[in-house]
């Protein structure tokens, strides 16, 4: 039976917010951007001073409310001066960019905690005094041209992103037809094979795509997007669990074929995916192959991502709510939790996950609400796939390295994937500090240095131990003096003809 259900729509939400907040101060306009409710007002200060009312309303409507000045109160020059007065100098601001189109000021700083201030005191003050809405970005402890380019794309494309988010909101809160009560999962790839992970979930009201990978290790390259169940025009949301290309590599193809909805993932996954896609293009070109997407598609990817923090719940279609949980696999990796139709059915899709903490990351989240269906990654899940404990594996690595170096050799450690290379690097730093291996330089080659920079830009996603070290800066393992990034071919020649060393590439 076909029935029309008008659960909620964008007009209702906007009207409700406007009428409730008008009691506090002037509300010029209410706009939905993706999941967020943006309230435009002539006087943002009134709402900041009555913040508890705004917070209460946000809780009742279960949405983030953003207060924004209708027009900036100060011009850029004055605002810049005021902001530098408000933020203490130990925040180490490296750049400040004003975006007239969106009324935002992007503040890039080394120590973002000082920019934000206690309970957001500084950012509230900036909005109240200047009328510009601050967006804070962290400058990584290691310089990376790639990361700087990525941040400038995000800033340059601010108004494009806001337009895309508004369009997406209209789609999320649309009146919808329930064409069936069935919930189905179609495995477009990654089942009975390793690579090209992609699962289509259909609820009768909406279609959600979980991961869109490629098969990096051979076999059929793309997921079965030719399946009769799959219709790109019907996809409400793409969710990416983590950056490895066997889970994310097909996304540019879908963008090229016209997908203009949102891609949900964490900030580190957005950045690491962009890094891996760039690298994919470079490697293909070096081998004389024309890649199936270009850098323009990577830029489109960056602007279409709506980032979520672990544990944050958002509506992604008329009947589906999404929450991401830490998967403990690589930086920013997430398990996907879908709540369909207010608890009618819940699905947990693990993606690649690990329930054993590592040097770099905390173990996957084990406190998850009710789950009706689990879709679980099972690579390395076979009877024969028993790995030694981490300590044992590290000891073996250390003994091989020590023997090789003592014999006058060099150690080359091929660590292909983002994540593993950094784990190996941390293990070696620890071995050096504890004098378990000879005192030799460690070179890192390829994109490991950029990947490391991304790691330092998101310390909250790292294990508690590493996070504490980074915040204290003096003990930041990513700045360890033994670690030297390889800059180019001449560096490589020098390393090859030089003394004993360890190379991670
Ligand atoms: Zn993976």
CSV table of N, CA, C and O in Angstrom, one decimal, residues 110-196:
chain,number,residue,atom,x,y,z
A,110,UNK,N,47.9,27.0,15.4
A,110,UNK,CA,48.6,25.7,15.9
A,110,UNK,C,47.9,25.2,17.1
A,110,UNK,O,47.7,24.0,17.2
A,111,UNK,N,47.5,26.0,18.1
A,111,UNK,CA,46.8,25.6,19.3
A,111,UNK,C,45.4,26.1,19.3
A,111,UNK,O,45.1,27.1,19.8
A,112,UNK,N,44.5,25.2,18.7
A,112,UNK,CA,43.1,25.7,18.5
A,112,UNK,C,42.4,25.8,19.9
A,112,UNK,O,41.4,26.6,19.9
A,113,UNK,N,42.8,25.1,20.9
A,113,UNK,CA,42.2,25.2,22.2
A,113,UNK,C,42.2,26.7,22.7
A,113,UNK,O,41.2,27.1,23.2
A,114,UNK,N,43.3,27.4,22.5
A,114,UNK,CA,43.4,28.8,22.9
A,114,UNK,C,42.5,29.7,22.0
A,114,UNK,O,42.1,30.7,22.5
A,115,UNK,N,42.3,29.3,20.8
A,115,UNK,CA,41.4,30.1,19.9
A,115,UNK,C,39.9,30.0,20.4
A,115,UNK,O,39.2,31.0,20.6
A,116,UNK,N,39.5,28.8,20.7
A,116,UNK,CA,38.2,28.5,21.1
A,116,UNK,C,37.9,29.1,22.5
A,116,UNK,O,36.9,29.8,22.7
A,117,UNK,N,38.9,29.0,23.4
A,117,UNK,CA,38.7,29.6,24.8
A,117,UNK,C,37.8,28.6,25.6
A,117,UNK,O,37.2,27.7,25.1
A,118,UNK,N,37.7,29.0,26.9
A,118,UNK,CA,37.0,28.2,27.9
A,118,UNK,C,35.5,28.1,27.5
A,118,UNK,O,34.9,29.1,27.3
A,119,UNK,N,35.0,26.9,27.2
A,119,UNK,CA,33.6,26.7,26.8
A,119,UNK,C,33.2,27.6,25.6
A,119,UNK,O,32.1,28.1,25.6
A,120,UNK,N,34.2,27.8,24.7
A,120,UNK,CA,33.9,28.6,23.5
A,120,UNK,C,33.8,30.1,23.8
A,120,UNK,O,33.2,30.8,22.9
A,121,UNK,N,34.3,30.5,24.9
A,121,UNK,CA,34.2,32.0,25.2
A,121,UNK,C,34.7,32.9,24.1
A,121,UNK,O,34.1,33.9,23.8
A,122,UNK,N,35.9,32.5,23.6
A,122,UNK,CA,36.5,33.4,22.6
A,122,UNK,C,35.7,33.5,21.3
A,122,UNK,O,35.5,34.5,20.7
A,123,UNK,N,35.3,32.3,20.8
A,123,UNK,CA,34.6,32.3,19.5
A,123,UNK,C,33.2,33.0,19.7
A,123,UNK,O,32.8,33.8,18.8
A,124,UNK,N,32.6,32.9,20.9
A,124,UNK,CA,31.4,33.6,21.1
A,124,UNK,C,31.6,35.1,21.1
A,124,UNK,O,30.9,35.9,20.5
A,125,UNK,N,32.7,35.5,21.7
A,125,UNK,CA,33.1,36.9,21.8
A,125,UNK,C,33.3,37.5,20.4
A,125,UNK,O,32.9,38.6,20.1
A,126,UNK,N,34.0,36.7,19.6
A,126,UNK,CA,34.4,37.2,18.2
A,126,UNK,C,33.1,37.5,17.5
A,126,UNK,O,32.9,38.5,16.8
A,127,UNK,N,32.1,36.5,17.6
A,127,UNK,CA,30.8,36.7,16.8
A,127,UNK,C,30.1,37.9,17.4
A,127,UNK,O,29.6,38.7,16.6
A,128,UNK,N,30.1,38.0,18.7
A,128,UNK,CA,29.3,39.1,19.3
A,128,UNK,C,29.9,40.5,18.9
A,128,UNK,O,29.2,41.4,18.6
A,129,UNK,N,31.2,40.6,19.0
A,129,UNK,CA,31.8,41.9,18.8
A,129,UNK,C,32.0,42.2,17.3
A,129,UNK,O,31.8,43.4,16.9
A,130,UNK,N,32.4,41.2,16.5
A,130,UNK,CA,32.7,41.5,15.1
A,130,UNK,C,31.5,41.2,14.1
A,130,UNK,O,31.5,41.7,13.0
A,131,UNK,N,30.7,40.3,14.5
A,131,UNK,CA,29.6,39.8,13.6
A,131,UNK,C,30.1,38.8,12.5
A,131,UNK,O,29.3,38.3,11.7
A,132,UNK,N,31.4,38.4,12.6
A,132,UNK,CA,31.9,37.4,11.7
A,132,UNK,C,31.8,36.1,12.5
A,132,UNK,O,32.2,36.0,13.6
A,133,UNK,N,31.4,35.0,11.8
A,133,UNK,CA,31.3,33.7,12.4
A,133,UNK,C,32.7,32.9,12.3
A,133,UNK,O,33.1,32.6,11.2
A,134,UNK,N,33.4,32.7,13.4
A,134,UNK,CA,34.7,32.0,13.3
A,134,UNK,C,34.6,30.5,13.0
A,134,UNK,O,33.7,29.9,13.6
A,135,UNK,N,35.4,30.1,12.1
A,135,UNK,CA,35.5,28.7,11.8
A,135,UNK,C,37.0,28.4,12.1
A,135,UNK,O,37.9,29.0,11.5
A,136,UNK,N,37.2,27.4,13.0
A,136,UNK,CA,38.6,27.2,13.4
A,136,UNK,C,39.2,26.0,12.7
A,136,UNK,O,38.6,24.9,12.6
A,137,UNK,N,40.4,26.1,12.3
A,137,UNK,CA,41.2,25.0,11.6
A,137,UNK,C,42.5,24.9,12.3
A,137,UNK,O,43.1,25.9,12.6
A,138,UNK,N,43.0,23.6,12.5
A,138,UNK,CA,44.2,23.4,13.1
A,138,UNK,C,45.4,23.4,12.1
A,138,UNK,O,45.3,22.7,11.1
A,139,UNK,N,46.4,24.1,12.4
A,139,UNK,CA,47.6,24.0,11.5
A,139,UNK,C,48.4,22.8,12.0
A,139,UNK,O,48.6,22.7,13.2
A,140,UNK,N,48.8,21.8,11.2
A,140,UNK,CA,49.5,20.6,11.6
A,140,UNK,C,50.9,21.0,12.2
A,140,UNK,O,51.4,22.0,11.8
A,141,UNK,N,51.4,20.1,13.1
A,141,UNK,CA,52.7,20.4,13.6
A,141,UNK,C,53.8,20.2,12.6
A,141,UNK,O,54.9,20.8,12.7
A,142,UNK,N,53.5,19.4,11.5
A,142,UNK,CA,54.5,19.3,10.4
A,142,UNK,C,53.9,20.0,9.2
A,142,UNK,O,52.7,19.9,8.9
A,143,UNK,N,54.8,20.8,8.5
A,143,UNK,CA,54.3,21.5,7.3
A,143,UNK,C,54.0,20.5,6.2
A,143,UNK,O,54.8,19.6,6.0
A,144,UNK,N,52.9,20.7,5.5
A,144,UNK,CA,52.6,19.8,4.4
A,144,UNK,C,51.9,20.7,3.3
A,144,UNK,O,50.8,21.3,3.6
A,145,UNK,N,52.5,20.8,2.1
A,145,UNK,CA,51.9,21.6,1.1
A,145,UNK,C,50.5,21.0,0.7
A,145,UNK,O,49.6,21.7,0.5
A,146,UNK,N,50.4,19.6,0.7
A,146,UNK,CA,49.1,19.0,0.4
A,146,UNK,C,48.0,19.5,1.4
A,146,UNK,O,47.0,19.9,1.0
A,147,UNK,N,48.4,19.5,2.7
A,147,UNK,CA,47.3,19.8,3.7
A,147,UNK,C,47.0,21.3,3.6
A,147,UNK,O,45.8,21.7,3.7
A,148,UNK,N,48.0,22.2,3.3
A,148,UNK,CA,47.7,23.6,3.1
A,148,UNK,C,46.8,23.8,1.9
A,148,UNK,O,45.9,24.6,2.0
A,149,UNK,N,47.0,23.1,0.8
A,149,UNK,CA,46.2,23.2,-0.4
A,149,UNK,C,44.7,22.8,0.0
A,149,UNK,O,43.8,23.4,-0.4
A,150,UNK,N,44.6,21.7,0.7
A,150,UNK,CA,43.3,21.2,1.1
A,150,UNK,C,42.5,22.2,1.9
A,150,UNK,O,41.4,22.5,1.7
A,151,UNK,N,43.2,22.8,2.9
A,151,UNK,CA,42.6,23.8,3.7
A,151,UNK,C,42.1,25.0,2.9
A,151,UNK,O,41.1,25.5,3.1
A,152,UNK,N,43.0,25.4,1.9
A,152,UNK,CA,42.6,26.5,1.1
A,152,UNK,C,41.4,26.2,0.2
A,152,UNK,O,40.6,27.0,-0.1
A,153,UNK,N,41.3,24.9,-0.3
A,153,UNK,CA,40.2,24.5,-1.1
A,153,UNK,C,38.9,24.7,-0.2
A,153,UNK,O,37.9,25.2,-0.7
A,154,UNK,N,39.0,24.2,1.0
A,154,UNK,CA,37.8,24.3,1.9
A,154,UNK,C,37.4,25.7,2.1
A,154,UNK,O,36.2,26.0,2.1
A,155,UNK,N,38.4,26.6,2.2
A,155,UNK,CA,38.1,28.0,2.5
A,155,UNK,C,37.5,28.7,1.2
A,155,UNK,O,36.5,29.3,1.2
A,156,UNK,N,38.2,28.4,0.1
A,156,UNK,CA,37.8,29.0,-1.2
A,156,UNK,C,36.4,28.6,-1.6
A,156,UNK,O,35.6,29.3,-2.1
A,157,UNK,N,36.0,27.3,-1.3
A,157,UNK,CA,34.8,26.8,-1.7
A,157,UNK,C,33.7,26.9,-0.6
A,157,UNK,O,32.6,26.3,-0.7
A,158,UNK,N,33.9,27.8,0.3
A,158,UNK,CA,32.9,28.0,1.4
A,158,UNK,C,31.5,28.2,1.0
A,158,UNK,O,30.6,27.6,1.4
A,159,UNK,N,31.3,29.1,0.0
A,159,UNK,CA,30.0,29.4,-0.4
A,159,UNK,C,29.4,28.3,-1.3
A,159,UNK,O,28.2,28.0,-1.2
A,160,UNK,N,30.2,27.6,-2.1
A,160,UNK,CA,29.7,26.4,-2.8
A,160,UNK,C,29.3,25.4,-1.9
A,160,UNK,O,28.2,24.7,-2.0
A,161,UNK,N,30.1,25.1,-0.8
A,161,UNK,CA,29.7,24.1,0.2
A,161,UNK,C,28.4,24.5,0.8
A,161,UNK,O,27.5,23.6,1.0
A,162,UNK,N,28.2,25.7,1.2
A,162,UNK,CA,27.0,26.1,1.9
A,162,UNK,C,25.8,25.9,1.0
A,162,UNK,O,24.7,25.5,1.4
A,163,UNK,N,26.0,26.2,-0.3
A,163,UNK,CA,24.9,26.0,-1.3
A,163,UNK,C,24.5,24.5,-1.4
A,163,UNK,O,23.3,24.1,-1.4
A,164,UNK,N,25.6,23.7,-1.4
A,164,UNK,CA,25.3,22.2,-1.5
A,164,UNK,C,24.6,21.7,-0.3
A,164,UNK,O,23.7,20.9,-0.3
A,165,UNK,N,25.0,22.2,0.9
A,165,UNK,CA,24.4,21.8,2.2
A,165,UNK,C,22.9,22.2,2.2
A,165,UNK,O,22.1,21.5,2.7
A,166,UNK,N,22.6,23.4,1.7
A,166,UNK,CA,21.2,23.9,1.7
A,166,UNK,C,20.4,23.0,0.8
A,166,UNK,O,19.2,22.6,1.1
A,167,UNK,N,20.9,22.6,-0.4
A,167,UNK,CA,20.2,21.8,-1.3
A,167,UNK,C,19.9,20.4,-0.7
A,167,UNK,O,18.9,19.8,-0.8
A,168,UNK,N,21.0,19.9,0.0
A,168,UNK,CA,20.9,18.6,0.7
A,168,UNK,C,19.8,18.6,1.7
A,168,UNK,O,19.0,17.7,1.9
A,169,UNK,N,19.7,19.8,2.5
A,169,UNK,CA,18.7,19.9,3.5
A,169,UNK,C,17.3,19.7,3.0
A,169,UNK,O,16.4,19.1,3.5
A,170,UNK,N,17.1,20.4,1.8
A,170,UNK,CA,15.8,20.3,1.2
A,170,UNK,C,15.4,18.9,0.9
A,170,UNK,O,14.2,18.5,1.0
A,171,UNK,N,16.4,18.1,0.5
A,171,UNK,CA,16.2,16.7,0.1
A,171,UNK,C,15.9,15.8,1.4
A,171,UNK,O,15.1,15.0,1.4
A,172,UNK,N,16.7,16.1,2.4
A,172,UNK,CA,16.6,15.3,3.7
A,172,UNK,C,15.2,15.5,4.3
A,172,UNK,O,14.6,14.5,4.7
A,173,UNK,N,14.7,16.7,4.3
A,173,UNK,CA,13.4,17.0,4.9
A,173,UNK,C,12.3,17.1,3.9
A,173,UNK,O,11.4,17.9,4.1
A,174,UNK,N,12.3,16.3,2.9
A,174,UNK,CA,11.3,16.3,1.9
A,174,UNK,C,10.1,15.5,2.4
A,174,UNK,O,10.3,14.5,3.1
A,175,UNK,N,8.9,15.8,1.9
A,175,UNK,CA,7.8,14.9,2.1
A,175,UNK,C,8.1,13.6,1.3
A,175,UNK,O,8.5,13.7,0.2
A,176,UNK,N,7.9,12.4,1.9
A,176,UNK,CA,8.3,11.3,1.1
A,176,UNK,C,7.3,10.2,1.0
A,176,UNK,O,6.4,10.1,1.9
A,177,UNK,N,7.4,9.4,0.0
A,177,UNK,CA,6.5,8.3,-0.2
A,177,UNK,C,7.0,7.0,0.4
A,177,UNK,O,8.2,6.7,0.1
A,178,UNK,N,6.3,6.3,1.2
A,178,UNK,CA,6.7,5.0,1.6
A,178,UNK,C,6.2,4.0,0.6
A,178,UNK,O,5.1,3.7,0.5
A,179,UNK,N,7.2,3.5,-0.3
A,179,UNK,CA,6.7,2.6,-1.3
A,179,UNK,C,6.7,1.2,-0.9
A,179,UNK,O,6.1,0.3,-1.5
A,180,UNK,N,7.4,0.9,0.2
A,180,UNK,CA,7.4,-0.5,0.7
A,180,UNK,C,7.9,-0.5,2.1
A,180,UNK,O,8.6,0.4,2.5
A,181,UNK,N,7.6,-1.5,2.9
A,181,UNK,CA,8.1,-1.6,4.3
A,181,UNK,C,9.4,-2.3,4.4
A,181,UNK,O,10.0,-2.5,5.4
A,182,UNK,N,9.8,-2.9,3.3
A,182,UNK,CA,11.0,-3.7,3.2
A,182,UNK,C,12.3,-2.9,3.4
A,182,UNK,O,12.4,-1.9,2.8
A,183,UNK,N,13.2,-3.5,4.1
A,183,UNK,CA,14.6,-2.9,4.2
A,183,UNK,C,15.5,-3.9,3.5
A,183,UNK,O,15.5,-5.1,3.9
A,184,UNK,N,16.2,-3.5,2.5
A,184,UNK,CA,17.1,-4.5,1.8
A,184,UNK,C,18.5,-4.0,1.8
A,184,UNK,O,18.8,-2.8,1.8
A,185,UNK,N,19.5,-5.0,1.8
A,185,UNK,CA,20.9,-4.7,1.6
A,185,UNK,C,21.4,-5.4,0.4
A,185,UNK,O,21.1,-6.6,0.2
A,186,UNK,N,22.0,-4.6,-0.6
A,186,UNK,CA,22.5,-5.2,-1.8
A,186,UNK,C,24.0,-5.0,-1.8
A,186,UNK,O,24.5,-3.9,-1.6
A,187,UNK,N,24.7,-6.2,-1.8
A,187,UNK,CA,26.2,-6.1,-1.8
A,187,UNK,C,26.7,-5.9,-3.2
A,187,UNK,O,26.7,-6.8,-4.0
A,188,UNK,N,27.2,-4.6,-3.5
A,188,UNK,CA,27.7,-4.3,-4.8
A,188,UNK,C,29.1,-4.7,-4.9
A,188,UNK,O,29.7,-4.7,-6.0
A,189,UNK,N,29.8,-5.0,-3.8
A,189,UNK,CA,31.2,-5.4,-3.9
A,189,UNK,C,31.6,-5.7,-2.5
A,189,UNK,O,31.0,-5.3,-1.5
A,190,UNK,N,32.8,-6.4,-2.4
A,190,UNK,CA,33.4,-6.7,-1.1
A,190,UNK,C,32.8,-7.9,-0.4
A,190,UNK,O,33.2,-8.2,0.7
A,191,UNK,N,31.9,-8.6,-1.0
A,191,UNK,CA,31.3,-9.9,-0.4
A,191,UNK,C,32.0,-11.0,-1.1
A,191,UNK,O,32.1,-11.0,-2.4
A,192,UNK,N,32.5,-12.0,-0.4
A,192,UNK,CA,33.3,-13.1,-0.9
A,192,UNK,C,34.5,-12.7,-1.7
A,192,UNK,O,34.9,-13.3,-2.7
A,193,UNK,N,35.0,-11.5,-1.4
A,193,UNK,CA,36.2,-11.0,-2.1
A,193,UNK,C,36.8,-9.9,-1.2
A,193,UNK,O,36.1,-9.4,-0.4
A,194,UNK,N,38.1,-9.5,-1.5
A,194,UNK,CA,38.6,-8.4,-0.8
A,194,UNK,C,38.7,-7.2,-1.7
A,194,UNK,O,39.2,-7.4,-2.9
A,195,UNK,N,38.2,-6.1,-1.3
A,195,UNK,CA,38.3,-4.9,-2.2
A,195,UNK,C,36.9,-4.5,-2.7
A,195,UNK,O,35.9,-5.2,-2.4
A,196,UNK,N,36.8,-3.3,-3.3
A,196,UNK,CA,35.6,-2.7,-3.9
A,196,UNK,C,34.4,-2.8,-3.0
A,196,UNK,O,33.3,-3.1,-3.4
